[in-house]
PDB file of C-alpha atoms in Angstrom:
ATOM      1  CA  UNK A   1      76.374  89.274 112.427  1.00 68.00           C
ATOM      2  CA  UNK A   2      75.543  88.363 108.941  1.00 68.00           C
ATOM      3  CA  UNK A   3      75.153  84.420 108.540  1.00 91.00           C
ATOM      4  CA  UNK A   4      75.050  81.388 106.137  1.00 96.00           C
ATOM      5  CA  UNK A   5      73.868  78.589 107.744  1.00 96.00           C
ATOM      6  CA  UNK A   6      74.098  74.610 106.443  1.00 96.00           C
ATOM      7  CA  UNK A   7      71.376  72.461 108.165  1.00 91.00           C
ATOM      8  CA  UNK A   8      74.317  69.603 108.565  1.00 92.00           C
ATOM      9  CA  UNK A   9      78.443  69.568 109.525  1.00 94.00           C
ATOM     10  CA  UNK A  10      78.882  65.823 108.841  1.00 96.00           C
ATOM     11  CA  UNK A  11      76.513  63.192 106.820  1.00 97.00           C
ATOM     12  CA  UNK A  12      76.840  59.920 105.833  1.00 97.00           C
ATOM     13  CA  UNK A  13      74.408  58.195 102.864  1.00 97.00           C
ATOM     14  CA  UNK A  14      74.574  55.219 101.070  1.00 97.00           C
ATOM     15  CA  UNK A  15      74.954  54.709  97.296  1.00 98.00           C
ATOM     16  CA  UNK A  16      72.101  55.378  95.395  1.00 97.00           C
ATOM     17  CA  UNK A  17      70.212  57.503  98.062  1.00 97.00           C
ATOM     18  CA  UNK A  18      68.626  60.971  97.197  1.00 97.00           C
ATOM     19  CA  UNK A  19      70.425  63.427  99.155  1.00 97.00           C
ATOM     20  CA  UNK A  20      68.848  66.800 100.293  1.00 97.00           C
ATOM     21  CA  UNK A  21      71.485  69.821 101.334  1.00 98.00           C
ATOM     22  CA  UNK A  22      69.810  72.932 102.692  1.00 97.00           C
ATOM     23  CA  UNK A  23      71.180  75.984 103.000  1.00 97.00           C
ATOM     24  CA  UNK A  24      69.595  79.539 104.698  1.00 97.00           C
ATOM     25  CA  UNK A  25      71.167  83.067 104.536  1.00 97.00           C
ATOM     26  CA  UNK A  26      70.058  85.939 106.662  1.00 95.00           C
ATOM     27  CA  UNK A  27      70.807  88.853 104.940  1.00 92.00           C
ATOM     28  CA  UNK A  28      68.213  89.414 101.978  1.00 93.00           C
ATOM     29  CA  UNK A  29      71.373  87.962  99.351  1.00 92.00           C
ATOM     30  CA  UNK A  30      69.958  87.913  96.134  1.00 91.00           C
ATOM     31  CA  UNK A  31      73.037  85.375  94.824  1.00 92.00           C
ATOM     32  CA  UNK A  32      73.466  81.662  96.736  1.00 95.00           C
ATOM     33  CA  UNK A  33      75.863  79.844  95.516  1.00 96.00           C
ATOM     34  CA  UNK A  34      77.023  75.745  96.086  1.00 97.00           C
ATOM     35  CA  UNK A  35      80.434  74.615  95.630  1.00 97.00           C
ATOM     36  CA  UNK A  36      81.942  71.582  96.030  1.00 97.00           C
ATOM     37  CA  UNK A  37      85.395  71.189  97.329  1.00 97.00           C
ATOM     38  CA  UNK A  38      88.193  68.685  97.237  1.00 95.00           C
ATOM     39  CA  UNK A  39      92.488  68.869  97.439  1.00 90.00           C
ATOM     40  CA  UNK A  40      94.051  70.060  94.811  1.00 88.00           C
ATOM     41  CA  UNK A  41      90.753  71.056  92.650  1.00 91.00           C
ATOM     42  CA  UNK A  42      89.926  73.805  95.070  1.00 92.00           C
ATOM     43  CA  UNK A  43      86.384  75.602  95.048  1.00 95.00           C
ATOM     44  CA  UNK A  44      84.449  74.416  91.911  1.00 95.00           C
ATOM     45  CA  UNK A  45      80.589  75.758  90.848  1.00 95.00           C
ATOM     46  CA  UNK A  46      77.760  73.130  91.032  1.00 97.00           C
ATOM     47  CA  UNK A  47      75.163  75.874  90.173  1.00 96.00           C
ATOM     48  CA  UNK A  48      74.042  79.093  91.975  1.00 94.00           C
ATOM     49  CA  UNK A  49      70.799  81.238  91.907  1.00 94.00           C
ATOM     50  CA  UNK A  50      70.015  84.893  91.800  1.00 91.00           C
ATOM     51  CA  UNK A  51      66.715  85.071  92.350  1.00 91.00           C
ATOM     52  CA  UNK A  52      63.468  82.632  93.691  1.00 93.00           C
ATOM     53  CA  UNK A  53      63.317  79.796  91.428  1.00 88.00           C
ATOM     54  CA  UNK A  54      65.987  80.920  88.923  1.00 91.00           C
ATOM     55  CA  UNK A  55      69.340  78.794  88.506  1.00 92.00           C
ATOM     56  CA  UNK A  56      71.950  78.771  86.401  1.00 92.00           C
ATOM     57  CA  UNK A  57      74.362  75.531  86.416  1.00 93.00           C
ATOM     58  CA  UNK A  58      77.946  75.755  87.592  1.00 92.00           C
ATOM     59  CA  UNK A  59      81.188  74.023  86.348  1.00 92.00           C
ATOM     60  CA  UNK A  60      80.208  70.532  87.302  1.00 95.00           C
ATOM     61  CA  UNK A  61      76.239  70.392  87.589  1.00 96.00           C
ATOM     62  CA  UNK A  62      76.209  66.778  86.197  1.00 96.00           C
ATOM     63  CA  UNK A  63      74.651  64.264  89.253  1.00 96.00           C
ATOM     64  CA  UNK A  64      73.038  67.697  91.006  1.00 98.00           C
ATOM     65  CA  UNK A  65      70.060  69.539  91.236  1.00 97.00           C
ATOM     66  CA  UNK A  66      68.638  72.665  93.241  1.00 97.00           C
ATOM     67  CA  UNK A  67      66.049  74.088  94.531  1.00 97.00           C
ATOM     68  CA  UNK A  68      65.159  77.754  95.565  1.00 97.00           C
ATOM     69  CA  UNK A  69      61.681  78.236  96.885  1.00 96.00           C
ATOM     70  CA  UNK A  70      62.303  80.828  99.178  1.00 96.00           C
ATOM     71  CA  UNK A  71      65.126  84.097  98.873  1.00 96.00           C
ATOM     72  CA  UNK A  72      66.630  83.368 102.090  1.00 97.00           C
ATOM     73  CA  UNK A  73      67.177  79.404 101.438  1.00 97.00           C
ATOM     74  CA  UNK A  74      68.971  77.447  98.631  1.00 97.00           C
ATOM     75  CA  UNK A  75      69.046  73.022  98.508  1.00 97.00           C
ATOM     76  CA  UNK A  76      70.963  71.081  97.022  1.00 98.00           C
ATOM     77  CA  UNK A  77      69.921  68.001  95.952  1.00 98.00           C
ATOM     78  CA  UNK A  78      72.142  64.737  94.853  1.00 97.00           C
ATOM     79  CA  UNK A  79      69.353  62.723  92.700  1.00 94.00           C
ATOM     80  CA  UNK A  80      71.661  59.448  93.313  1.00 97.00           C
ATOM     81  CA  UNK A  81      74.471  59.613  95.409  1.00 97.00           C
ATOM     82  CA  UNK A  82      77.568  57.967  94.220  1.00 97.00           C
ATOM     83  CA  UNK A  83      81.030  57.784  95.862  1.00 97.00           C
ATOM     84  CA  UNK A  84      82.766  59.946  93.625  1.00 97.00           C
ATOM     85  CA  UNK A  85      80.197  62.731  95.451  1.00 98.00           C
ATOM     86  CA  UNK A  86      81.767  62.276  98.531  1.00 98.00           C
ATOM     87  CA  UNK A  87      83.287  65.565  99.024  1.00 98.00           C
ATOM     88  CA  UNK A  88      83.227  68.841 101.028  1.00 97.00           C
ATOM     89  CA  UNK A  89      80.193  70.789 100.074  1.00 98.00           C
ATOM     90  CA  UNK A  90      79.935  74.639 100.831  1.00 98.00           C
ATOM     91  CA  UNK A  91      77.031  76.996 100.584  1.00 98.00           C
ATOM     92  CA  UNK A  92      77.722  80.965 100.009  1.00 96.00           C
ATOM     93  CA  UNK A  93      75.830  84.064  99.826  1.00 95.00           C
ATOM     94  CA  UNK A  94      76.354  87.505  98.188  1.00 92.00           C
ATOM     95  CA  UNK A  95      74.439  90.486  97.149  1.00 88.00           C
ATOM     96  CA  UNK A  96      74.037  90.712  93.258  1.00 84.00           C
ATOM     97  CA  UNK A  97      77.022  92.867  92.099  1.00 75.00           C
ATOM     98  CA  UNK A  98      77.111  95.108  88.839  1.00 72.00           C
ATOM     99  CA  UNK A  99      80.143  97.359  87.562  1.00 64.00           C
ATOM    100  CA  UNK A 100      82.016  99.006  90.452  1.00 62.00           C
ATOM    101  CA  UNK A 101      79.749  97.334  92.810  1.00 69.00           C
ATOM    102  CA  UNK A 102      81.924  94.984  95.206  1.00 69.00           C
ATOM    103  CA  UNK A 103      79.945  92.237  96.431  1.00 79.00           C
ATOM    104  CA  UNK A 104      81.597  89.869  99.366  1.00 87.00           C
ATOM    105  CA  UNK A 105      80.481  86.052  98.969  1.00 91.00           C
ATOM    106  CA  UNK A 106      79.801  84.358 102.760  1.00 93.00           C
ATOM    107  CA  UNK A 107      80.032  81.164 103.285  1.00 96.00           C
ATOM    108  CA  UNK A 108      78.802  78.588 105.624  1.00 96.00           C
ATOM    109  CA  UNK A 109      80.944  75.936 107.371  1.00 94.00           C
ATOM    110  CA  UNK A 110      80.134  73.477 105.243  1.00 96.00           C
ATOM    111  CA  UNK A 111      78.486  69.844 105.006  1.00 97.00           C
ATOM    112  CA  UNK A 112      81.270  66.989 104.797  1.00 97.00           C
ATOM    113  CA  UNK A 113      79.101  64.251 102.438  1.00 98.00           C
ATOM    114  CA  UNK A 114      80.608  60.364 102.845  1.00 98.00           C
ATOM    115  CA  UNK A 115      79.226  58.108 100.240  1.00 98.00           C
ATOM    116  CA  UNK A 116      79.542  54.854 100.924  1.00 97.00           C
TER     117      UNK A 116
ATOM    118  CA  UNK B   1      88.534  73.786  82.090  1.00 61.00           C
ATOM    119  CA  UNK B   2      90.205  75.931  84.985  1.00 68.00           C
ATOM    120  CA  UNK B   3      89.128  79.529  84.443  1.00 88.00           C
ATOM    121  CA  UNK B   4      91.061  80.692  87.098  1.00 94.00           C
ATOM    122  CA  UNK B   5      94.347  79.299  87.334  1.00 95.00           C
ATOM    123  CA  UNK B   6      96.283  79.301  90.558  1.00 96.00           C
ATOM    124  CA  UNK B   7      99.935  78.845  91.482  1.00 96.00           C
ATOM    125  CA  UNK B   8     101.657  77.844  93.974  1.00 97.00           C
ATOM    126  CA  UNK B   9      99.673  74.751  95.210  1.00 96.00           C
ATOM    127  CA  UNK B  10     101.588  75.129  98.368  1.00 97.00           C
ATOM    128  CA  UNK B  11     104.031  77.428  99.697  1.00 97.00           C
ATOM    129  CA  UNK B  12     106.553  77.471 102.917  1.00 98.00           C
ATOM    130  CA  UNK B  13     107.945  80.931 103.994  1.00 98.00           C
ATOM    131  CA  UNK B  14     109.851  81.711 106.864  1.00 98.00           C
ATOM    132  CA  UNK B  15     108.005  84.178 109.623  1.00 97.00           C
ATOM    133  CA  UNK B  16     108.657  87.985 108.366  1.00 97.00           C
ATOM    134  CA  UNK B  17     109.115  86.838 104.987  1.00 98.00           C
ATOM    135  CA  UNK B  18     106.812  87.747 101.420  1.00 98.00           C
ATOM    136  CA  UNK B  19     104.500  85.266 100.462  1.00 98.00           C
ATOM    137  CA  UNK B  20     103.292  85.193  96.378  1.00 98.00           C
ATOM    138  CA  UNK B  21     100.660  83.907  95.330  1.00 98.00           C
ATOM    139  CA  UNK B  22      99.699  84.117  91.587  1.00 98.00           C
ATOM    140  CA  UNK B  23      96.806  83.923  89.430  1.00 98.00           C
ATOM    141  CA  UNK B  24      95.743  83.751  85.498  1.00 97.00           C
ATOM    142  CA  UNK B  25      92.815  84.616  84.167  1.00 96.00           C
ATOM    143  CA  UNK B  26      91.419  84.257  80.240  1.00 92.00           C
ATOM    144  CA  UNK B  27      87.574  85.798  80.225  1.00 91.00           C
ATOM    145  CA  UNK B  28      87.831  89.479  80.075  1.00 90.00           C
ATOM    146  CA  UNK B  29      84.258  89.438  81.322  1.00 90.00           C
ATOM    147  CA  UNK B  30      85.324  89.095  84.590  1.00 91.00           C
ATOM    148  CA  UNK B  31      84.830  92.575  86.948  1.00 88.00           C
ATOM    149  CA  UNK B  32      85.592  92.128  90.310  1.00 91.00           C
ATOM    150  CA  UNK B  33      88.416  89.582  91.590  1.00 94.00           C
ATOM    151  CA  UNK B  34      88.707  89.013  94.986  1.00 94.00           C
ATOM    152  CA  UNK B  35      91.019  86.702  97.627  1.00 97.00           C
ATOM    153  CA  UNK B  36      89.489  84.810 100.084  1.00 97.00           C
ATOM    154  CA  UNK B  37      91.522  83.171 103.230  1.00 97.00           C
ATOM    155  CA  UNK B  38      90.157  79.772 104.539  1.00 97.00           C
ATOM    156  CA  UNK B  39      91.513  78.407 108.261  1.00 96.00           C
ATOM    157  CA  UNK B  40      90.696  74.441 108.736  1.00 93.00           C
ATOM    158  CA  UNK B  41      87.488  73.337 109.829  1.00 90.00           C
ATOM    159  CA  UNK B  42      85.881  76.823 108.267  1.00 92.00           C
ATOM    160  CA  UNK B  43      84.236  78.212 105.135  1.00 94.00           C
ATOM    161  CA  UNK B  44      86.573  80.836 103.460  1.00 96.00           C
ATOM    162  CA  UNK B  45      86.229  84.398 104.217  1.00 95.00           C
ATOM    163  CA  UNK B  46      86.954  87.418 101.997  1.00 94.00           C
ATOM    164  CA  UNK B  47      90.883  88.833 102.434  1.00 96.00           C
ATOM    165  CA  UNK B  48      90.799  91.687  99.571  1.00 95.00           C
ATOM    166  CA  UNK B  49      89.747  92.214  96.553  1.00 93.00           C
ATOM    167  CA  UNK B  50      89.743  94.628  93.790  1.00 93.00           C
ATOM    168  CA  UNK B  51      88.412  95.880  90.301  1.00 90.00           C
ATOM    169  CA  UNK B  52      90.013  95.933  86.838  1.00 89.00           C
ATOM    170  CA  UNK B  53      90.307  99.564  86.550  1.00 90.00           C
ATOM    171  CA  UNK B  54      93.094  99.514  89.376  1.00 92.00           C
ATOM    172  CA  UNK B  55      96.380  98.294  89.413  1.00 95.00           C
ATOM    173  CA  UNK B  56      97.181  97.801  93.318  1.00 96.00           C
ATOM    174  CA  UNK B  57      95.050  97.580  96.041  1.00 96.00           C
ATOM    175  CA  UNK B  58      96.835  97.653  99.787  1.00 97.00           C
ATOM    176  CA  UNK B  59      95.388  96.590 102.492  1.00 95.00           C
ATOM    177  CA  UNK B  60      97.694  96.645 105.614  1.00 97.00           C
ATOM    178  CA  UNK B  61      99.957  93.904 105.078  1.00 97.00           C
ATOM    179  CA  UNK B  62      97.688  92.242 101.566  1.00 98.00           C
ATOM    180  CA  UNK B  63      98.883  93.514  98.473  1.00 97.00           C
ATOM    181  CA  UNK B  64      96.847  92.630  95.245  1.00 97.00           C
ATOM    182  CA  UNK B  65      98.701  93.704  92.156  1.00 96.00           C
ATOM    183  CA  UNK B  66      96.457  93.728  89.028  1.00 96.00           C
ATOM    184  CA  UNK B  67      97.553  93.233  85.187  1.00 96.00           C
ATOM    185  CA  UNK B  68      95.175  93.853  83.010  1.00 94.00           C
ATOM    186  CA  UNK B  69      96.899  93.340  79.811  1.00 94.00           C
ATOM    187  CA  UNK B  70      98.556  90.044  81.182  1.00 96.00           C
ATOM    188  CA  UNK B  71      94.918  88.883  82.568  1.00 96.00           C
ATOM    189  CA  UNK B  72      97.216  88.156  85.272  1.00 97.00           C
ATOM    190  CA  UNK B  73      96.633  89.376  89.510  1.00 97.00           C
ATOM    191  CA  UNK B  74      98.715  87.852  92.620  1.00 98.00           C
ATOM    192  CA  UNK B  75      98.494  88.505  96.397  1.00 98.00           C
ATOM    193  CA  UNK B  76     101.461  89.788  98.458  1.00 98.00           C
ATOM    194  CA  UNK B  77     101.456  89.260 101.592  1.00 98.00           C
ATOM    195  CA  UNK B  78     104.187  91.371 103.796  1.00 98.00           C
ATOM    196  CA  UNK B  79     105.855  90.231 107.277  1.00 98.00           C
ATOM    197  CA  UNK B  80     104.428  86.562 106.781  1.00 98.00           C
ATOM    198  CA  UNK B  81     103.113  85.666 110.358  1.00 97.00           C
ATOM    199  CA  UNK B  82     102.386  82.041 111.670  1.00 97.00           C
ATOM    200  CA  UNK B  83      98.837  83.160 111.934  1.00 97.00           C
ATOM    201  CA  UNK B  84      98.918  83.676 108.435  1.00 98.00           C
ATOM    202  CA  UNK B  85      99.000  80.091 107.504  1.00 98.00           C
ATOM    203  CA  UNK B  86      95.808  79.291 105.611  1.00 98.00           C
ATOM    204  CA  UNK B  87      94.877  78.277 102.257  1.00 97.00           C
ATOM    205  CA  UNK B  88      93.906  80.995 100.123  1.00 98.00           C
ATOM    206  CA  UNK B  89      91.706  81.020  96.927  1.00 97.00           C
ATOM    207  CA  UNK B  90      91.983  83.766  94.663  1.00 97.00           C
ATOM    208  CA  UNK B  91      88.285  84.374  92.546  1.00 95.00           C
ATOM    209  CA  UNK B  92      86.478  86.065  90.048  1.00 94.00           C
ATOM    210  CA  UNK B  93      83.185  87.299  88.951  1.00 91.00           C
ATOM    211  CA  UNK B  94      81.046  87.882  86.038  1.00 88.00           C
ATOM    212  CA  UNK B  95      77.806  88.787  85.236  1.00 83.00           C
ATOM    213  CA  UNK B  96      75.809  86.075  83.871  1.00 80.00           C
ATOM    214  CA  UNK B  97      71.796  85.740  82.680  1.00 74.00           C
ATOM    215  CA  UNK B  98      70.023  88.038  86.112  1.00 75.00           C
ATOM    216  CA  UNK B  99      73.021  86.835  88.425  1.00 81.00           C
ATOM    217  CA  UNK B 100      76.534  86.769  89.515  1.00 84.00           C
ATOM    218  CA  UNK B 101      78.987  83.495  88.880  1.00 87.00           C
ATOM    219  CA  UNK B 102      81.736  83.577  91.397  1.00 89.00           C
ATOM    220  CA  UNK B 103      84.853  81.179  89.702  1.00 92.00           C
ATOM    221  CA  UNK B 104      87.903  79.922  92.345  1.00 94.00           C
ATOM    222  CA  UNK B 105      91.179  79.081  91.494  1.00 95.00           C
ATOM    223  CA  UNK B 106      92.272  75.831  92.601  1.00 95.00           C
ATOM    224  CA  UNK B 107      93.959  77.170  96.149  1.00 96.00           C
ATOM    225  CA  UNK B 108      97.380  77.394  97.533  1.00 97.00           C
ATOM    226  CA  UNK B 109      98.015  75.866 101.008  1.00 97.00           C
ATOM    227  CA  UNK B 110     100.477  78.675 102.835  1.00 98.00           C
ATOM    228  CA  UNK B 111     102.573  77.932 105.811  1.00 98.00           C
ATOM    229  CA  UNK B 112     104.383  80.240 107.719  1.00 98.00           C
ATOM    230  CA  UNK B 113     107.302  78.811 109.294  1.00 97.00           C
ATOM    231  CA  UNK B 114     108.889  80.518 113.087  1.00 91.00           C
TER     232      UNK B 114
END
């Protein structure tokens, strides 16, 4: 059974602390992917990766960084948390799709982030 | 800047019913546009999806229709069952630097109604 798995469901941090978000795939994806997500904005692209060490920022990368040391896990890393990071934050995973290739994203459960 | 816009943001439809859910699209880079169905308390899951070189995918009760010219694709979903009530994002894909970048629309919250 093919799996994405965040390290944490719930996590609570305090203004100003650097936050570390680790995510691990088991099935040899070459994309990983973080999204945040929040009513009424839906899913939106903090960055994603497609290979070890190579990124490529999202929609809203601003306040975020990543890391990808290893294939099979992606972090996500708030330099400074601030309140207005508070938010639902999901990992996925998908094979790298070209052309007529269909390529199924998997996601984790997800890591609900309070800033206070 | 929404590249994928979605509409409805919610939707109530009685049980047996069709449920519509639309979506709009600008970037004709995009290749692959799939729906994904997320249940509370869990990450979303692919529904259906299909490519731009087909029209209408069916998949028992999930219809995507496609419009290329429009840039415009919507889910159908036939004989609307309680245990259909989700939210559902509709996505899409392009090919960007070595990698894939997988854009959402903003969701629309679907409840099925006995």
């Amino acid at each position: 059974d093919v799996k994405v798995t965040q390290s944490s469901r719930y996590l609570v941090k305090r203004t100003g602390e650097k936050v570390f978000l680790e995510c691990v795939q088991d099935m040899d994806h070459e994309n990983m992917f973080w999204y945040r997500q929040d009513p009424g904005l839906g899913l939106r692209l903090i960055y994603f990766s497609y290979d070890v060490k190579m990124k490529e920022k999202g929609d809203i990368p601003e306040g975020y960084s990543v890391s990808r040391e290893k294939k099979e896990r992606f972090s996500l890393i708030l330099e400074s948390a601030s309140t207005n990071q508070t938010s639902m934050y999901l990992c996925a995973s998908s094979l790298l799709g070209t052309g007529s290739r269909n390529t199924e994203a998997f996601f984790g459960q997800g890591t609900r982030l309070t800033v206070v | 800047q929404q590249q994928v816009k979605q509409s409805p943001q919610s939707l109530i439809v009685q049980k047996g019913g069709i449920s519509i859910i639309n979506c709009a699209y600008e970037n004709t880079a995009f290749d692959y546009f799939p729906w994904y169905q997320q249940f509370p308390g869990k990450g979303p899951a692919l529904l259906i999806a299909i490519r731009p070189d087909v029209s209408e995918k069916k998949e028992g009760r999930f219809t995507i229709s496609f419009n290329k010219s429009a840039k415009q694709f919507s889910l159908h979903i036939m004989d609307s069952q309680p245990g259909d009530s989700a939210t559902y994002f509709c996505a899409a894909r392009k090919l960007t630097g070595g990698g894939n970048k997988l854009t959402f629309g903003t969701g629309t919250q679907l409840k099925v109604e006995l």
